[in-house]
């Protein structure tokens, strides 16, 4: 690999959401601030939505690492679960014993008892779901019913949903209006702009131990932003490929040529850029047709 060539201690652009590489960019920082403020209020649902690869799982891990001690967390990373499986997963996370064997009724009762017990010990309980767009519809409803559990002054369970935008499309349906109303805080993660991409690449290289001269110029970072649309995962994929190609060709500085080769090698990005070329060509063709139509009709 290219570690020795560039003087790196580890790979800077791996795809795992490793919190050691976390850079407090505006969108991620704001999302965390919203989460912590919302958790303080102790109310209902909190939702963080972001496109594929924008850093939701990383934020989820940051939240789990940094959540104040009095919170007890139940973390469900893959919620492809029916209501029953979801209930059991929550029970197991909360430390309800023998949850796998109980009837639904008993299980619900035990969850409630456990929540009251934790509440009595001064804890707040948060259920955190990543990939929440994958929750089946009846599980979403089961989730809403969970948050009905409350004392006279406080909810016994708060829910944080991390999801791709498909969740919003699903929640837009009439049958989810009750759940929708309970989402008291929501945050939409945006993609990075060019200067954030530059900071991002620089930061990851530094964390990985890079000490040399500038590898990715501001100009090149602008191009990377354009082709990756500022999505962190795509920036990682491209940067990693560029480093590999650069190493193979003996370069110590990244170039547009290397970026082009990396794009060519990356299916999702190539399809994206092909799609935008097609879109803009069609747009161009339409404008020409309109122009001809209006000059012809205008003359008649
Ligand atoms: N602020 C950040 N600092 C450092 N790395 C980041 C940041 N945001 C995202 N990343 C990196 O981008 C990559 C994608 O992030 P992550 O897996 O969290 O995306 P995701 O939104 O969960 O994607 P998916 O929708 O596919 O689940 C990871 O390598 C992650 O470490
Ligand atoms: Mg994820």
Coordinates of C-alpha atoms and ligand atoms in Angstrom, one line a residue:
X1 CA 0.0 0.0 0.0
X2 CA 0.9 3.7 -0.1
X3 CA 1.5 4.2 3.7
X4 CA 5.3 4.3 3.5
X5 CA 5.3 6.3 0.2
X6 CA 3.3 9.2 1.8
X7 CA 4.7 8.8 5.4
X8 CA 1.4 7.7 6.9
X9 CA 0.8 5.7 10.0
X10 CA -2.6 4.4 9.0
X11 CA -5.0 4.6 6.1
X12 CA -6.6 8.0 6.1
X13 CA -9.7 7.3 4.1
X14 CA -11.2 4.1 5.3
X15 CA -15.0 3.7 5.1
X16 CA -15.6 2.7 8.7
X17 CA -17.2 5.5 10.8
X18 CA -14.3 5.8 13.1
X19 CA -14.8 8.6 15.7
X20 CA -11.0 9.2 15.9
X21 CA -11.2 10.8 12.5
X22 CA -14.2 13.0 13.4
X23 CA -13.9 16.5 12.2
X24 CA -16.4 18.9 13.8
X25 CA -17.8 20.4 10.6
X26 CA -20.7 22.8 10.8
X27 CA -23.4 20.2 9.8
X28 CA -22.2 17.5 12.1
X29 CA -21.6 19.9 15.0
X30 CA -25.0 21.4 14.6
X31 CA -26.6 18.0 14.5
X32 CA -24.9 17.0 17.7
X33 CA -26.0 20.3 19.3
X34 CA -29.6 19.7 18.3
X35 CA -29.4 16.1 19.7
X36 CA -28.0 17.2 23.1
X37 CA -30.5 20.1 23.4
X38 CA -33.4 17.8 22.5
X39 CA -32.3 15.1 24.9
X40 CA -32.3 17.7 27.7
X41 CA -36.0 18.4 27.1
X42 CA -36.8 14.7 27.5
X43 CA -39.5 14.9 24.9
X44 CA -40.6 12.4 22.2
X45 CA -38.8 11.8 19.0
X46 CA -35.7 13.3 17.5
X47 CA -34.8 12.8 13.9
X48 CA -31.6 13.2 12.0
X49 CA -31.9 12.7 8.2
X50 CA -29.1 12.7 5.7
X51 CA -28.3 11.3 2.3
X52 CA -26.4 8.1 1.9
X53 CA -22.8 8.5 3.2
X54 CA -23.2 11.9 4.9
X55 CA -22.0 10.7 8.3
X56 CA -25.1 9.5 10.2
X57 CA -23.6 6.4 11.7
X58 CA -20.5 8.3 12.7
X59 CA -22.8 10.8 14.5
X60 CA -24.6 8.0 16.1
X61 CA -21.3 6.7 17.5
X62 CA -20.3 10.2 18.7
X63 CA -23.7 10.5 20.4
X64 CA -23.2 7.1 22.1
X65 CA -19.6 8.1 23.2
X66 CA -20.5 11.5 24.5
X67 CA -24.0 11.2 26.0
X68 CA -24.0 12.3 29.6
X69 CA -23.7 9.5 32.2
X70 CA -27.2 9.7 33.6
X71 CA -28.6 8.5 30.2
X72 CA -29.1 4.8 29.6
X73 CA -29.0 4.0 25.9
X74 CA -30.5 1.2 23.9
X75 CA -28.8 1.1 20.4
X76 CA -30.4 -0.7 17.5
X77 CA -28.0 -0.5 14.5
X78 CA -30.1 -2.4 11.9
X79 CA -33.8 -2.0 12.4
X80 CA -35.0 -4.5 9.8
X81 CA -37.2 -5.8 12.6
X82 CA -40.9 -6.6 12.9
X83 CA -42.7 -5.1 16.0
X84 CA -42.1 -8.2 18.0
X85 CA -38.4 -8.4 17.2
X86 CA -38.1 -4.7 17.9
X87 CA -39.7 -5.0 21.3
X88 CA -37.4 -7.9 22.2
X89 CA -34.3 -6.1 21.0
X90 CA -35.2 -3.0 23.1
X91 CA -35.9 -5.3 26.1
X92 CA -32.5 -7.0 25.7
X93 CA -30.7 -3.6 25.4
X94 CA -32.4 -2.4 28.6
X95 CA -31.4 -5.5 30.5
X96 CA -34.8 -7.2 30.8
X97 CA -33.9 -10.8 31.6
X98 CA -35.2 -13.7 29.5
X99 CA -36.8 -11.3 27.1
X100 CA -36.6 -13.8 24.2
X101 CA -39.1 -16.2 25.8
X102 CA -41.9 -14.0 27.1
X103 CA -45.3 -13.3 25.6
X104 CA -45.8 -9.9 24.0
X105 CA -48.0 -8.8 26.9
X106 CA -45.5 -9.8 29.6
X107 CA -42.7 -8.3 27.6
X108 CA -44.4 -4.9 27.3
X109 CA -45.1 -5.0 31.0
X110 CA -41.5 -5.8 31.9
X111 CA -40.2 -3.1 29.6
X112 CA -42.4 -0.6 31.4
X113 CA -41.3 -1.8 34.8
X114 CA -37.7 -1.6 33.8
X115 CA -38.2 1.9 32.4
X116 CA -39.8 3.0 35.7
X117 CA -37.0 1.4 37.7
X118 CA -34.4 3.3 35.6
X119 CA -36.4 6.5 36.0
X120 CA -36.5 5.9 39.7
X121 CA -32.7 5.7 39.8
X122 CA -32.4 9.1 38.1
X123 CA -31.7 7.8 34.6
X124 CA -33.2 9.0 31.3
X125 CA -33.6 6.3 28.7
X126 CA -32.9 6.9 25.0
X127 CA -33.5 4.4 22.2
X128 CA -31.2 5.1 19.3
X129 CA -32.0 3.7 15.9
X130 CA -29.6 3.9 12.9
X131 CA -30.9 3.2 9.4
X132 CA -34.4 4.0 10.6
X133 CA -35.7 4.3 7.0
X134 CA -35.6 0.5 7.0
X135 CA -38.2 0.1 9.8
X136 CA -41.3 -1.7 8.6
X137 CA -44.5 0.4 8.9
X138 CA -45.9 -1.6 11.8
X139 CA -42.6 -1.3 13.7
X140 CA -42.8 2.5 13.3
X141 CA -46.2 2.3 14.9
X142 CA -44.9 0.1 17.7
X143 CA -42.2 2.7 18.3
X144 CA -44.8 5.4 18.7
X145 CA -46.6 3.3 21.3
X146 CA -43.3 2.9 23.2
X147 CA -43.1 6.6 23.7
X148 CA -46.6 6.6 25.2
X149 CA -45.1 5.2 28.3
X150 CA -44.8 8.1 30.7
X151 CA -45.0 9.3 34.3
X152 CA -47.1 12.3 35.2
X153 CA -44.2 14.6 34.4
X154 CA -41.9 12.9 32.0
X155 CA -41.7 10.5 29.1
X156 CA -40.0 7.2 30.1
X157 CA -38.4 6.8 26.7
X158 CA -37.0 9.1 24.1
X159 CA -36.3 7.9 20.6
X160 CA -33.5 9.2 18.2
X161 CA -33.9 8.2 14.6
X162 CA -31.0 8.4 12.1
X163 CA -32.3 7.9 8.6
X164 CA -31.9 8.4 4.9
X165 CA -34.4 10.8 3.3
X166 CA -36.7 7.9 2.4
X167 CA -37.9 8.0 6.0
X168 CA -39.5 11.4 5.4
X169 CA -41.3 10.2 2.4
X170 CA -42.7 7.3 4.5
X171 CA -43.7 9.6 7.4
X172 CA -45.5 11.9 5.0
X173 CA -48.3 9.3 4.7
X174 CA -51.5 10.1 6.6
X175 CA -51.3 7.1 8.8
X176 CA -48.1 8.4 10.4
X177 CA -49.4 11.9 11.3
X178 CA -49.4 11.0 15.0
X179 CA -45.8 10.0 14.9
X180 CA -44.9 13.0 12.8
X181 CA -46.4 15.3 15.4
X182 CA -44.2 13.8 18.1
X183 CA -41.0 14.6 16.3
X184 CA -40.1 17.6 18.4
X185 CA -36.6 18.1 17.0
X186 CA -35.3 17.3 13.5
X187 CA -32.1 18.0 11.7
X188 CA -31.2 17.6 8.0
X189 CA -27.5 16.9 7.4
X190 CA -26.2 18.7 4.3
X191 CA -23.3 17.7 2.1
X192 CA -19.9 19.5 2.5
X193 CA -18.9 22.6 0.5
X194 CA -15.5 23.0 -1.2
X195 CA -13.8 24.6 1.8
X196 CA -15.2 21.9 4.1
X197 CA -14.0 19.2 1.7
X198 CA -10.5 20.7 1.8
X199 CA -10.5 20.8 5.6
X200 CA -11.9 17.3 5.7
X201 CA -9.2 15.8 3.5
X202 CA -6.5 17.7 5.4
X203 CA -7.8 16.6 8.8
X204 CA -8.0 13.0 7.9
X205 CA -4.5 13.0 6.5
X206 CA -3.2 14.7 9.7
X207 CA -4.9 12.1 11.9
X208 CA -3.4 9.4 9.8
X209 CA 0.0 10.8 10.5
X210 CA 0.8 12.8 7.3
X211 CA 3.4 15.5 7.9
X212 CA 4.5 16.3 4.3
X213 CA 3.7 19.2 1.9
X214 CA 0.2 19.9 0.7
X215 CA -1.1 16.8 -1.1
X216 CA -4.5 18.1 -2.3
X217 CA -4.6 21.7 -3.5
X218 CA -7.7 24.0 -2.9
X219 CA -8.3 23.8 -6.7
X220 CA -8.3 20.0 -6.7
X221 CA -10.6 20.0 -3.6
X222 CA -13.1 22.1 -5.6
X223 CA -13.1 19.4 -8.3
X224 CA -13.5 16.7 -5.7
X225 CA -16.5 18.5 -4.2
X226 CA -18.1 18.8 -7.6
X227 CA -17.8 15.1 -8.5
X228 CA -18.5 13.8 -5.0
X229 CA -21.3 16.4 -4.3
X230 CA -19.6 16.9 -1.0
X231 CA -20.6 13.5 0.3
X232 CA -17.9 12.3 2.9
X233 CA -18.0 8.7 1.9
X234 CA -17.5 9.5 -1.8
X235 CA -14.7 11.9 -0.9
X236 CA -13.0 9.1 1.0
X237 CA -13.4 6.6 -1.9
X238 CA -11.9 9.1 -4.4
X239 CA -9.1 10.3 -2.1
X240 CA -8.1 6.7 -1.3
X241 CA -8.1 5.8 -5.0
X242 CA -6.1 8.9 -5.9
X243 CA -3.5 8.0 -3.3
X244 CA -3.2 4.5 -4.6
X245 CA -2.9 5.6 -8.2
X246 CA -0.4 8.4 -7.2
X247 CA 1.7 5.9 -5.3
X248 CA 1.6 3.5 -8.3
X249 CA 2.9 6.2 -10.6
X250 CA 5.4 7.6 -8.1
X251 CA 3.7 11.0 -7.5
X252 CA 3.9 13.0 -4.3
X253 CA 1.2 15.4 -5.2
X254 CA -2.4 14.7 -6.3
X255 CA -3.5 16.0 -9.7
X256 CA -6.7 16.4 -11.7
X257 CA -5.5 13.5 -13.9
X258 CA -5.5 11.2 -10.9
X259 CA -8.9 12.4 -9.9
X260 CA -10.3 11.7 -13.4
X261 CA -8.8 8.2 -13.2
X262 CA -10.3 7.7 -9.7
X263 CA -13.7 8.8 -10.9
X264 CA -13.5 6.5 -13.9
X265 CA -12.8 3.6 -11.5
X266 CA -15.8 4.5 -9.2
X267 CA -19.1 3.3 -10.6
X268 CA -21.6 5.3 -8.5
X269 CA -19.8 8.6 -9.3
X270 CA -19.4 7.8 -13.0
X271 CA -23.1 7.0 -13.3
X272 CA -23.9 10.3 -11.5
X273 CA -21.7 12.4 -13.8
X274 CA -23.1 10.5 -16.8
X275 CA -26.6 11.3 -15.6
X276 CA -25.8 15.0 -15.1
X277 CA -24.2 15.1 -18.6
X278 CA -27.4 13.6 -20.0
X279 CA -29.6 16.0 -18.0
X280 CA -27.7 19.1 -19.1
X281 CA -27.6 17.9 -22.7
X282 CA -31.4 17.5 -22.7
X283 CA -31.8 20.9 -21.0
X284 CA -29.6 22.4 -23.7
X285 CA -31.6 20.7 -26.5
X286 CA -34.9 21.9 -25.0
X287 CA -33.7 25.5 -24.8
X288 CA -32.6 25.4 -28.5
X289 CA -36.0 24.0 -29.5
X290 CA -37.8 26.7 -27.5
X291 CA -35.6 29.4 -29.1
X292 CA -36.4 28.1 -32.6
X293 CA -40.1 27.8 -31.8
X294 CA -40.3 31.3 -30.5
X295 CA -38.4 32.9 -33.3
X296 CA -40.4 31.0 -35.9
X297 CA -43.8 31.6 -34.1
X298 CA -42.8 35.2 -33.4
X299 CA -42.2 35.9 -37.1
X300 CA -45.6 34.4 -38.2
Ligands
LIG1 N1 -17.5 14.9 10.2 C1 -16.8 13.9 9.8 N2 -15.5 13.7 10.2 C2 -14.8 12.6 9.8 N3 -15.3 11.7 9.0 C3 -16.6 11.8 8.6 C4 -17.4 12.9 9.0 N4 -18.6 12.7 8.4 C5 -18.6 11.6 7.7 N5 -17.3 11.0 7.8 C6 -16.9 9.7 7.2 O1 -17.7 9.5 6.0 C7 -17.9 8.1 5.9 C8 -19.4 7.8 5.8 O2 -20.0 8.1 7.0 P1 -21.2 7.2 7.6 O3 -20.9 5.7 7.4 O4 -21.4 7.6 9.0 O5 -22.4 7.6 6.7 P2 -24.0 7.3 6.8 O6 -24.7 8.6 6.6 O7 -24.2 6.5 8.0 O8 -24.2 6.4 5.4 P3 -25.4 5.4 5.1 O9 -26.6 6.3 4.8 O10 -24.9 4.6 4.0 O11 -25.6 4.6 6.4 C9 -17.3 7.4 7.1 O12 -16.0 7.0 6.7 C10 -17.2 8.5 8.1 O13 -16.1 8.3 9.0
LIG2 MG1 -24.9 4.5 8.3

